[in-house]
PDB file of C-alpha atoms in Angstrom:
ATOM      1  CA  MET A   4     -21.808 -72.748   9.071  1.00 60.00           C
ATOM      2  CA  ARG A   5     -20.118 -69.645  10.504  1.00 62.00           C
ATOM      3  CA  THR A   6     -16.721 -70.084   9.262  1.00 55.00           C
ATOM      4  CA  ASP A   7     -17.130 -67.123   7.200  1.00 55.00           C
ATOM      5  CA  LEU A   8     -16.796 -64.752  10.691  1.00 59.00           C
ATOM      6  CA  LEU A   9     -14.361 -66.758  12.585  1.00 60.00           C
ATOM      7  CA  LEU A  10     -11.680 -64.037  11.878  1.00 58.00           C
ATOM      8  CA  GLY A  11     -13.660 -60.862  12.130  1.00 55.00           C
ATOM      9  CA  ASP A  12     -13.425 -58.212  14.310  1.00 46.00           C
ATOM     10  CA  SER A  13     -17.365 -57.272  15.249  1.00 45.00           C
ATOM     11  CA  TYR A  14     -19.430 -57.988  17.888  1.00 41.00           C
ATOM     12  CA  ILE A  15     -20.834 -61.428  18.162  1.00 44.00           C
ATOM     13  CA  THR A  16     -24.655 -60.920  18.032  1.00 44.00           C
ATOM     14  CA  ASP A  17     -27.057 -63.593  19.050  1.00 45.00           C
ATOM     15  CA  ALA A  18     -28.574 -64.281  15.337  1.00 41.00           C
ATOM     16  CA  SER A  19     -29.611 -68.209  13.795  1.00 42.00           C
ATOM     17  CA  LYS A  20     -29.947 -71.539  15.838  1.00 45.00           C
ATOM     18  CA  GLY A  21     -28.404 -74.621  15.360  1.00 51.00           C
ATOM     19  CA  MET A  22     -30.950 -77.058  15.255  1.00 55.00           C
ATOM     20  CA  ARG A  23     -32.429 -79.220  11.781  1.00 59.00           C
ATOM     21  CA  SER A  24     -35.523 -78.832  11.139  1.00 76.00           C
ATOM     22  CA  MET A  25     -37.705 -81.894  13.078  1.00 87.00           C
ATOM     23  CA  THR A  26     -40.311 -83.741  11.392  1.00 93.00           C
ATOM     24  CA  ASP A  27     -43.313 -85.201  12.481  1.00 94.00           C
ATOM     25  CA  THR A  28     -41.535 -88.609  12.274  1.00 95.00           C
ATOM     26  CA  ASP A  29     -38.643 -87.401  14.283  1.00 96.00           C
ATOM     27  CA  ARG A  30     -40.949 -86.262  17.286  1.00 96.00           C
ATOM     28  CA  GLU A  31     -43.138 -89.357  17.130  1.00 97.00           C
ATOM     29  CA  MET A  32     -40.076 -91.408  17.482  1.00 97.00           C
ATOM     30  CA  ILE A  33     -38.509 -89.071  20.393  1.00 97.00           C
ATOM     31  CA  SER A  34     -41.904 -89.583  22.127  1.00 97.00           C
ATOM     32  CA  LYS A  35     -41.765 -93.192  21.634  1.00 97.00           C
ATOM     33  CA  MET A  36     -38.134 -93.482  23.113  1.00 97.00           C
ATOM     34  CA  ILE A  37     -39.068 -91.379  26.133  1.00 97.00           C
ATOM     35  CA  HIS A  38     -41.687 -93.804  26.990  1.00 95.00           C
ATOM     36  CA  GLY A  39     -39.364 -96.656  26.887  1.00 95.00           C
ATOM     37  CA  ASP A  40     -39.708 -98.316  23.138  1.00 97.00           C
ATOM     38  CA  ASN A  41     -36.395 -99.743  22.179  1.00 96.00           C
ATOM     39  CA  GLY A  42     -37.018 -99.814  18.452  1.00 97.00           C
ATOM     40  CA  ALA A  43     -37.564 -96.168  18.509  1.00 97.00           C
ATOM     41  CA  PHE A  44     -34.608 -95.629  20.660  1.00 97.00           C
ATOM     42  CA  GLU A  45     -32.389 -97.498  17.313  1.00 97.00           C
ATOM     43  CA  GLU A  46     -34.692 -95.274  14.953  1.00 97.00           C
ATOM     44  CA  VAL A  47     -33.446 -91.719  16.810  1.00 97.00           C
ATOM     45  CA  TYR A  48     -29.903 -93.110  16.573  1.00 97.00           C
ATOM     46  CA  ARG A  49     -30.077 -93.890  13.069  1.00 96.00           C
ATOM     47  CA  ARG A  50     -31.795 -90.215  12.286  1.00 95.00           C
ATOM     48  CA  PHE A  51     -29.454 -88.423  14.458  1.00 95.00           C
ATOM     49  CA  HIS A  52     -26.248 -89.673  15.400  1.00 95.00           C
ATOM     50  CA  MET A  53     -24.163 -88.469  12.115  1.00 92.00           C
ATOM     51  CA  ASN A  54     -24.705 -84.910  13.434  1.00 91.00           C
ATOM     52  CA  LEU A  55     -23.633 -85.837  17.261  1.00 95.00           C
ATOM     53  CA  TYR A  56     -20.678 -87.729  15.787  1.00 93.00           C
ATOM     54  CA  ARG A  57     -19.633 -84.795  13.480  1.00 90.00           C
ATOM     55  CA  THR A  58     -19.795 -82.118  16.293  1.00 93.00           C
ATOM     56  CA  ALA A  59     -17.510 -84.731  18.886  1.00 94.00           C
ATOM     57  CA  TYR A  60     -14.945 -84.613  15.715  1.00 91.00           C
ATOM     58  CA  LEU A  61     -14.964 -81.103  15.601  1.00 89.00           C
ATOM     59  CA  ILE A  62     -14.253 -80.871  19.460  1.00 93.00           C
ATOM     60  CA  SER A  63     -11.656 -84.071  19.581  1.00 92.00           C
ATOM     61  CA  GLY A  64      -9.890 -83.890  16.007  1.00 87.00           C
ATOM     62  CA  ASN A  65      -9.692 -87.585  16.168  1.00 88.00           C
ATOM     63  CA  LYS A  66     -11.931 -90.829  14.991  1.00 89.00           C
ATOM     64  CA  ALA A  67     -11.235 -92.883  18.223  1.00 91.00           C
ATOM     65  CA  ASP A  68     -12.361 -90.435  20.421  1.00 93.00           C
ATOM     66  CA  SER A  69     -15.181 -89.618  18.444  1.00 93.00           C
ATOM     67  CA  GLU A  70     -16.424 -92.647  18.252  1.00 94.00           C
ATOM     68  CA  ASP A  71     -16.086 -92.999  21.955  1.00 96.00           C
ATOM     69  CA  ILE A  72     -17.685 -89.803  22.776  1.00 97.00           C
ATOM     70  CA  LEU A  73     -20.588 -91.107  20.762  1.00 97.00           C
ATOM     71  CA  GLN A  74     -20.898 -94.219  22.405  1.00 97.00           C
ATOM     72  CA  GLU A  75     -21.224 -92.873  25.534  1.00 97.00           C
ATOM     73  CA  THR A  76     -23.645 -89.819  24.713  1.00 98.00           C
ATOM     74  CA  PHE A  77     -26.036 -92.607  23.598  1.00 98.00           C
ATOM     75  CA  VAL A  78     -25.716 -94.769  26.373  1.00 98.00           C
ATOM     76  CA  ALA A  79     -26.467 -91.769  28.714  1.00 98.00           C
ATOM     77  CA  VAL A  80     -29.205 -90.548  26.525  1.00 98.00           C
ATOM     78  CA  TYR A  81     -30.862 -94.502  27.031  1.00 97.00           C
ATOM     79  CA  LEU A  82     -30.340 -94.344  30.589  1.00 97.00           C
ATOM     80  CA  HIS A  83     -31.519 -90.958  31.124  1.00 97.00           C
ATOM     81  CA  ARG A  84     -34.250 -90.622  28.448  1.00 97.00           C
ATOM     82  CA  SER A  85     -37.299 -90.505  30.651  1.00 94.00           C
ATOM     83  CA  GLU A  86     -35.835 -87.557  31.877  1.00 95.00           C
ATOM     84  CA  LEU A  87     -36.164 -85.846  28.639  1.00 96.00           C
ATOM     85  CA  LYS A  88     -39.669 -83.381  28.742  1.00 92.00           C
ATOM     86  CA  SER A  89     -40.632 -83.103  25.403  1.00 94.00           C
ATOM     87  CA  PRO A  90     -39.387 -84.604  21.971  1.00 96.00           C
ATOM     88  CA  GLU A  91     -38.320 -80.905  20.452  1.00 94.00           C
ATOM     89  CA  GLY A  92     -35.517 -80.433  23.358  1.00 94.00           C
ATOM     90  CA  PHE A  93     -34.018 -83.619  22.175  1.00 97.00           C
ATOM     91  CA  GLU A  94     -30.823 -82.479  20.004  1.00 94.00           C
ATOM     92  CA  LYS A  95     -29.927 -79.419  22.466  1.00 94.00           C
ATOM     93  CA  TRP A  96     -30.609 -82.162  25.418  1.00 97.00           C
ATOM     94  CA  ALA A  97     -28.360 -84.644  23.621  1.00 97.00           C
ATOM     95  CA  MET A  98     -25.843 -82.062  22.595  1.00 97.00           C
ATOM     96  CA  LYS A  99     -25.703 -80.690  25.819  1.00 97.00           C
ATOM     97  CA  ILE A 100     -24.240 -84.623  27.030  1.00 98.00           C
ATOM     98  CA  LEU A 101     -22.183 -84.662  24.345  1.00 98.00           C
ATOM     99  CA  VAL A 102     -20.089 -81.843  24.777  1.00 97.00           C
ATOM    100  CA  ARG A 103     -19.775 -83.266  28.364  1.00 97.00           C
ATOM    101  CA  LYS A 104     -18.228 -86.462  27.427  1.00 97.00           C
ATOM    102  CA  ALA A 105     -16.762 -84.754  24.705  1.00 96.00           C
ATOM    103  CA  ILE A 106     -14.217 -82.096  27.150  1.00 95.00           C
ATOM    104  CA  LYS A 107     -13.695 -85.029  29.356  1.00 95.00           C
ATOM    105  CA  ILE A 108     -12.364 -87.697  27.209  1.00 95.00           C
ATOM    106  CA  THR A 109     -10.420 -85.097  24.740  1.00 93.00           C
ATOM    107  CA  LYS A 110      -8.888 -84.063  27.732  1.00 90.00           C
ATOM    108  CA  ARG A 111      -8.312 -87.515  28.942  1.00 91.00           C
ATOM    109  CA  THR A 112      -7.287 -88.800  25.803  1.00 85.00           C
ATOM    110  CA  ARG A 113      -4.754 -86.022  24.355  1.00 80.00           C
ATOM    111  CA  ARG A 114      -5.016 -87.515  21.088  1.00 75.00           C
ATOM    112  CA  GLU A 115      -2.977 -85.947  18.353  1.00 67.00           C
ATOM    113  CA  ALA A 116      -5.973 -84.202  15.660  1.00 68.00           C
ATOM    114  CA  SER A 117      -6.269 -85.782  12.592  1.00 64.00           C
ATOM    115  CA  LEU A 118      -8.170 -83.706  10.009  1.00 60.00           C
ATOM    116  CA  ASP A 119      -8.625 -86.301   7.105  1.00 62.00           C
ATOM    117  CA  GLU A 120     -12.531 -87.138   7.627  1.00 58.00           C
ATOM    118  CA  LEU A 121     -12.872 -83.333   9.039  1.00 59.00           C
ATOM    119  CA  LEU A 122     -11.436 -82.181   5.470  1.00 58.00           C
ATOM    120  CA  ASP A 123     -13.939 -85.009   3.524  1.00 57.00           C
ATOM    121  CA  ASP A 124     -16.095 -83.778   1.312  1.00 48.00           C
ATOM    122  CA  SER A 125     -18.188 -87.109   0.945  1.00 46.00           C
ATOM    123  CA  GLU A 126     -21.577 -87.870   2.606  1.00 47.00           C
ATOM    124  CA  GLU A 127     -20.020 -89.915   5.289  1.00 46.00           C
ATOM    125  CA  GLY A 128     -17.217 -87.179   5.750  1.00 49.00           C
ATOM    126  CA  TYR A 129     -17.643 -83.680   7.711  1.00 48.00           C
ATOM    127  CA  GLY A 130     -16.108 -81.507   5.085  1.00 46.00           C
ATOM    128  CA  ILE A 131     -15.226 -78.254   6.309  1.00 46.00           C
ATOM    129  CA  GLU A 132     -17.465 -76.328   3.741  1.00 45.00           C
ATOM    130  CA  ARG A 133     -19.293 -78.297   0.857  1.00 43.00           C
ATOM    131  CA  LEU A 134     -19.469 -76.002  -2.338  1.00 37.00           C
ATOM    132  CA  SER A 135     -22.618 -74.070  -2.874  1.00 40.00           C
ATOM    133  CA  GLU A 136     -23.916 -74.846  -6.389  1.00 40.00           C
ATOM    134  CA  ASP A 137     -22.620 -71.116  -7.409  1.00 45.00           C
ATOM    135  CA  GLU A 138     -19.098 -72.101  -5.825  1.00 48.00           C
ATOM    136  CA  LYS A 139     -18.679 -75.302  -7.779  1.00 50.00           C
ATOM    137  CA  ALA A 140     -18.268 -72.914 -10.968  1.00 52.00           C
ATOM    138  CA  ILE A 141     -15.049 -71.302  -9.273  1.00 56.00           C
ATOM    139  CA  SER A 142     -12.136 -72.273 -11.228  1.00 63.00           C
ATOM    140  CA  PRO A 143      -9.855 -74.765 -10.311  1.00 67.00           C
ATOM    141  CA  GLN A 144      -6.995 -72.254  -9.139  1.00 66.00           C
ATOM    142  CA  GLU A 145      -9.804 -70.611  -6.794  1.00 64.00           C
ATOM    143  CA  SER A 146     -11.002 -73.731  -5.643  1.00 65.00           C
ATOM    144  CA  ILE A 147      -7.511 -74.896  -4.541  1.00 64.00           C
ATOM    145  CA  ILE A 148      -6.723 -71.495  -2.583  1.00 61.00           C
ATOM    146  CA  LYS A 149     -10.217 -71.562  -1.070  1.00 64.00           C
ATOM    147  CA  ARG A 150      -9.621 -75.391   0.130  1.00 68.00           C
ATOM    148  CA  GLU A 151      -6.073 -74.359   1.693  1.00 72.00           C
ATOM    149  CA  THR A 152      -7.472 -71.330   3.476  1.00 68.00           C
ATOM    150  CA  GLU A 153     -10.032 -73.789   5.110  1.00 72.00           C
ATOM    151  CA  SER A 154      -7.890 -76.379   5.885  1.00 76.00           C
ATOM    152  CA  GLU A 155      -5.634 -74.214   7.344  1.00 78.00           C
ATOM    153  CA  LEU A 156      -7.999 -72.587   9.646  1.00 79.00           C
ATOM    154  CA  LEU A 157      -9.581 -75.763  10.982  1.00 81.00           C
ATOM    155  CA  ARG A 158      -5.789 -77.027  11.269  1.00 83.00           C
ATOM    156  CA  ALA A 159      -5.898 -74.059  13.875  1.00 85.00           C
ATOM    157  CA  VAL A 160      -9.140 -74.423  15.291  1.00 87.00           C
ATOM    158  CA  MET A 161      -7.711 -78.244  16.160  1.00 88.00           C
ATOM    159  CA  ARG A 162      -4.931 -76.425  18.172  1.00 88.00           C
ATOM    160  CA  LEU A 163      -6.929 -74.387  20.621  1.00 91.00           C
ATOM    161  CA  PRO A 164      -7.553 -75.295  24.234  1.00 93.00           C
ATOM    162  CA  VAL A 165     -10.471 -77.811  24.179  1.00 93.00           C
ATOM    163  CA  LYS A 166     -13.097 -75.647  26.047  1.00 94.00           C
ATOM    164  CA  LEU A 167     -12.350 -72.645  23.607  1.00 94.00           C
ATOM    165  CA  ARG A 168     -12.701 -75.601  20.112  1.00 93.00           C
ATOM    166  CA  THR A 169     -15.982 -76.162  22.058  1.00 96.00           C
ATOM    167  CA  ALA A 170     -17.420 -72.707  21.708  1.00 95.00           C
ATOM    168  CA  VAL A 171     -16.216 -72.334  17.791  1.00 92.00           C
ATOM    169  CA  ALA A 172     -17.480 -75.821  17.154  1.00 91.00           C
ATOM    170  CA  LEU A 173     -21.101 -74.920  18.337  1.00 93.00           C
ATOM    171  CA  TYR A 174     -21.308 -71.301  17.437  1.00 91.00           C
ATOM    172  CA  TYR A 175     -19.403 -71.049  14.505  1.00 86.00           C
ATOM    173  CA  PHE A 176     -19.426 -74.509  13.242  1.00 85.00           C
ATOM    174  CA  LYS A 177     -22.951 -75.751  13.802  1.00 88.00           C
ATOM    175  CA  ASP A 178     -24.641 -72.286  14.370  1.00 87.00           C
ATOM    176  CA  TYR A 179     -25.861 -72.790  17.373  1.00 92.00           C
ATOM    177  CA  SER A 180     -27.072 -69.169  18.944  1.00 93.00           C
ATOM    178  CA  ILE A 181     -24.697 -67.375  21.636  1.00 94.00           C
ATOM    179  CA  LYS A 182     -27.448 -68.234  24.304  1.00 95.00           C
ATOM    180  CA  GLU A 183     -27.678 -71.959  23.087  1.00 95.00           C
ATOM    181  CA  THR A 184     -23.949 -72.218  23.064  1.00 96.00           C
ATOM    182  CA  ALA A 185     -23.888 -71.461  26.274  1.00 97.00           C
ATOM    183  CA  ALA A 186     -26.684 -73.309  27.943  1.00 96.00           C
ATOM    184  CA  ILE A 187     -24.904 -76.432  26.129  1.00 97.00           C
ATOM    185  CA  MET A 188     -21.724 -75.496  27.456  1.00 97.00           C
ATOM    186  CA  GLY A 189     -23.060 -74.969  31.182  1.00 96.00           C
ATOM    187  CA  VAL A 190     -21.803 -71.400  31.412  1.00 96.00           C
ATOM    188  CA  PHE A 191     -22.443 -67.839  31.016  1.00 97.00           C
ATOM    189  CA  GLU A 192     -23.230 -66.116  27.715  1.00 97.00           C
ATOM    190  CA  GLY A 193     -20.551 -63.575  28.198  1.00 96.00           C
ATOM    191  CA  THR A 194     -18.070 -66.412  28.562  1.00 97.00           C
ATOM    192  CA  VAL A 195     -18.834 -67.474  25.473  1.00 96.00           C
ATOM    193  CA  LYS A 196     -18.683 -64.144  23.692  1.00 94.00           C
ATOM    194  CA  SER A 197     -15.528 -63.362  25.595  1.00 95.00           C
ATOM    195  CA  GLY A 198     -14.121 -66.888  24.883  1.00 94.00           C
ATOM    196  CA  LEU A 199     -15.000 -66.694  21.159  1.00 92.00           C
ATOM    197  CA  HIS A 200     -13.325 -63.548  20.443  1.00 90.00           C
ATOM    198  CA  ARG A 201     -10.041 -64.411  21.928  1.00 92.00           C
ATOM    199  CA  ALA A 202     -10.243 -67.374  19.712  1.00 89.00           C
ATOM    200  CA  ARG A 203     -10.822 -65.423  16.368  1.00 87.00           C
ATOM    201  CA  ALA A 204      -8.170 -63.356  17.297  1.00 87.00           C
ATOM    202  CA  VAL A 205      -5.329 -66.403  17.962  1.00 88.00           C
ATOM    203  CA  LEU A 206      -6.961 -67.692  14.999  1.00 84.00           C
ATOM    204  CA  LYS A 207      -6.239 -64.675  12.664  1.00 81.00           C
ATOM    205  CA  ARG A 208      -3.036 -64.291  14.192  1.00 85.00           C
ATOM    206  CA  GLU A 209      -1.594 -68.095  13.500  1.00 82.00           C
ATOM    207  CA  LEU A 210      -3.210 -67.758  10.118  1.00 80.00           C
ATOM    208  CA  LEU A 211      -1.225 -64.717   9.152  1.00 81.00           C
ATOM    209  CA  ARG A 212       1.835 -66.466  10.833  1.00 82.00           C
ATOM    210  CA  SER A 213       1.488 -68.960   8.326  1.00 75.00           C
ATOM    211  CA  GLY A 214       1.751 -66.618   5.271  1.00 74.00           C
ATOM    212  CA  TYR A 215      -1.828 -65.713   4.736  1.00 70.00           C
ATOM    213  CA  THR A 216      -3.093 -62.552   3.802  1.00 65.00           C
ATOM    214  CA  GLU A 217      -6.171 -60.713   3.007  1.00 59.00           C
ATOM    215  CA  GLU A 218      -5.840 -61.636  -0.672  1.00 59.00           C
ATOM    216  CA  ASN A 219      -5.698 -65.228   0.344  1.00 57.00           C
ATOM    217  CA  PHE A 220      -9.181 -64.800   2.146  1.00 53.00           C
ATOM    218  CA  GLU A 221     -10.457 -62.836  -0.644  1.00 52.00           C
ATOM    219  CA  ARG A 222      -9.685 -65.244  -3.236  1.00 51.00           C
ATOM    220  CA  SER A 223     -11.164 -68.073  -0.937  1.00 49.00           C
ATOM    221  CA  GLY A 224     -14.696 -68.905  -0.355  1.00 48.00           C
ATOM    222  CA  LYS A 225     -17.582 -66.600   0.278  1.00 46.00           C
ATOM    223  CA  ASN A 226     -18.167 -68.030   4.056  1.00 43.00           C
ATOM    224  CA  THR A 227     -14.121 -66.726   4.385  1.00 48.00           C
ATOM    225  CA  ARG A 228     -14.285 -63.476   2.506  1.00 45.00           C
ATOM    226  CA  ARG A 229     -16.965 -62.386   4.946  1.00 40.00           C
ATOM    227  CA  LEU A 230     -14.763 -63.879   8.065  1.00 42.00           C
ATOM    228  CA  ALA A 231     -11.898 -61.967   6.884  1.00 44.00           C
ATOM    229  CA  ASP A 232     -14.384 -58.418   6.234  1.00 43.00           C
ATOM    230  CA  GLY A 233     -15.456 -58.823  10.026  1.00 41.00           C
ATOM    231  CA  GLN A 234     -18.915 -58.432   9.337  1.00 39.00           C
ATOM    232  CA  ASN A 235     -21.717 -59.136  12.031  1.00 39.00           C
ATOM    233  CA  VAL A 236     -22.720 -62.631  13.261  1.00 43.00           C
TER     234      VAL A 236
END
């Protein structure tokens, strides 16, 4: 994920892709689903629901809305599955449905964000930035600083307006490109770029106002260090 770049001042480029590698079995199940196989639909749900749920949580900020978003997304996937042209397009197609549902539901309910699950490093939780093998060797003090900085960053993200938060979730947390993020949100690429620049400015200002310094970023995880340095995306 690109949480390392959220506070940088550099120009946003159209770099990496957000989709995980699709296996032959994934393609087979999606193809069967498209052609009306209900058992395949259940298998597609099993394979892809957690990734979509985590995105819903990043946008809505709470479990109740995320579950509603996921349910409505897969109802739409089921009802419109014959419209999907190829298995390879499933993830972006489903993500586009999810984002539309997420923005609508989040605006309607206006529930308070809860970060417990987002900050959960277990397999069931999202985990804002799970430690790599190298990072697991850092000292307990450095680990605490890293965790606190990243937790505060996520809290700041949750205070952004929902459409800005959605762009941040897709581009920085899910690693979609600018072009993909714009297509999923149904907006122009320039709108995504300007929104991400605005979001980064707001986030950095909020963190510095909360007492975080450049030293905090330097002593946190490698991603957040690059974020503070303003390196290119």
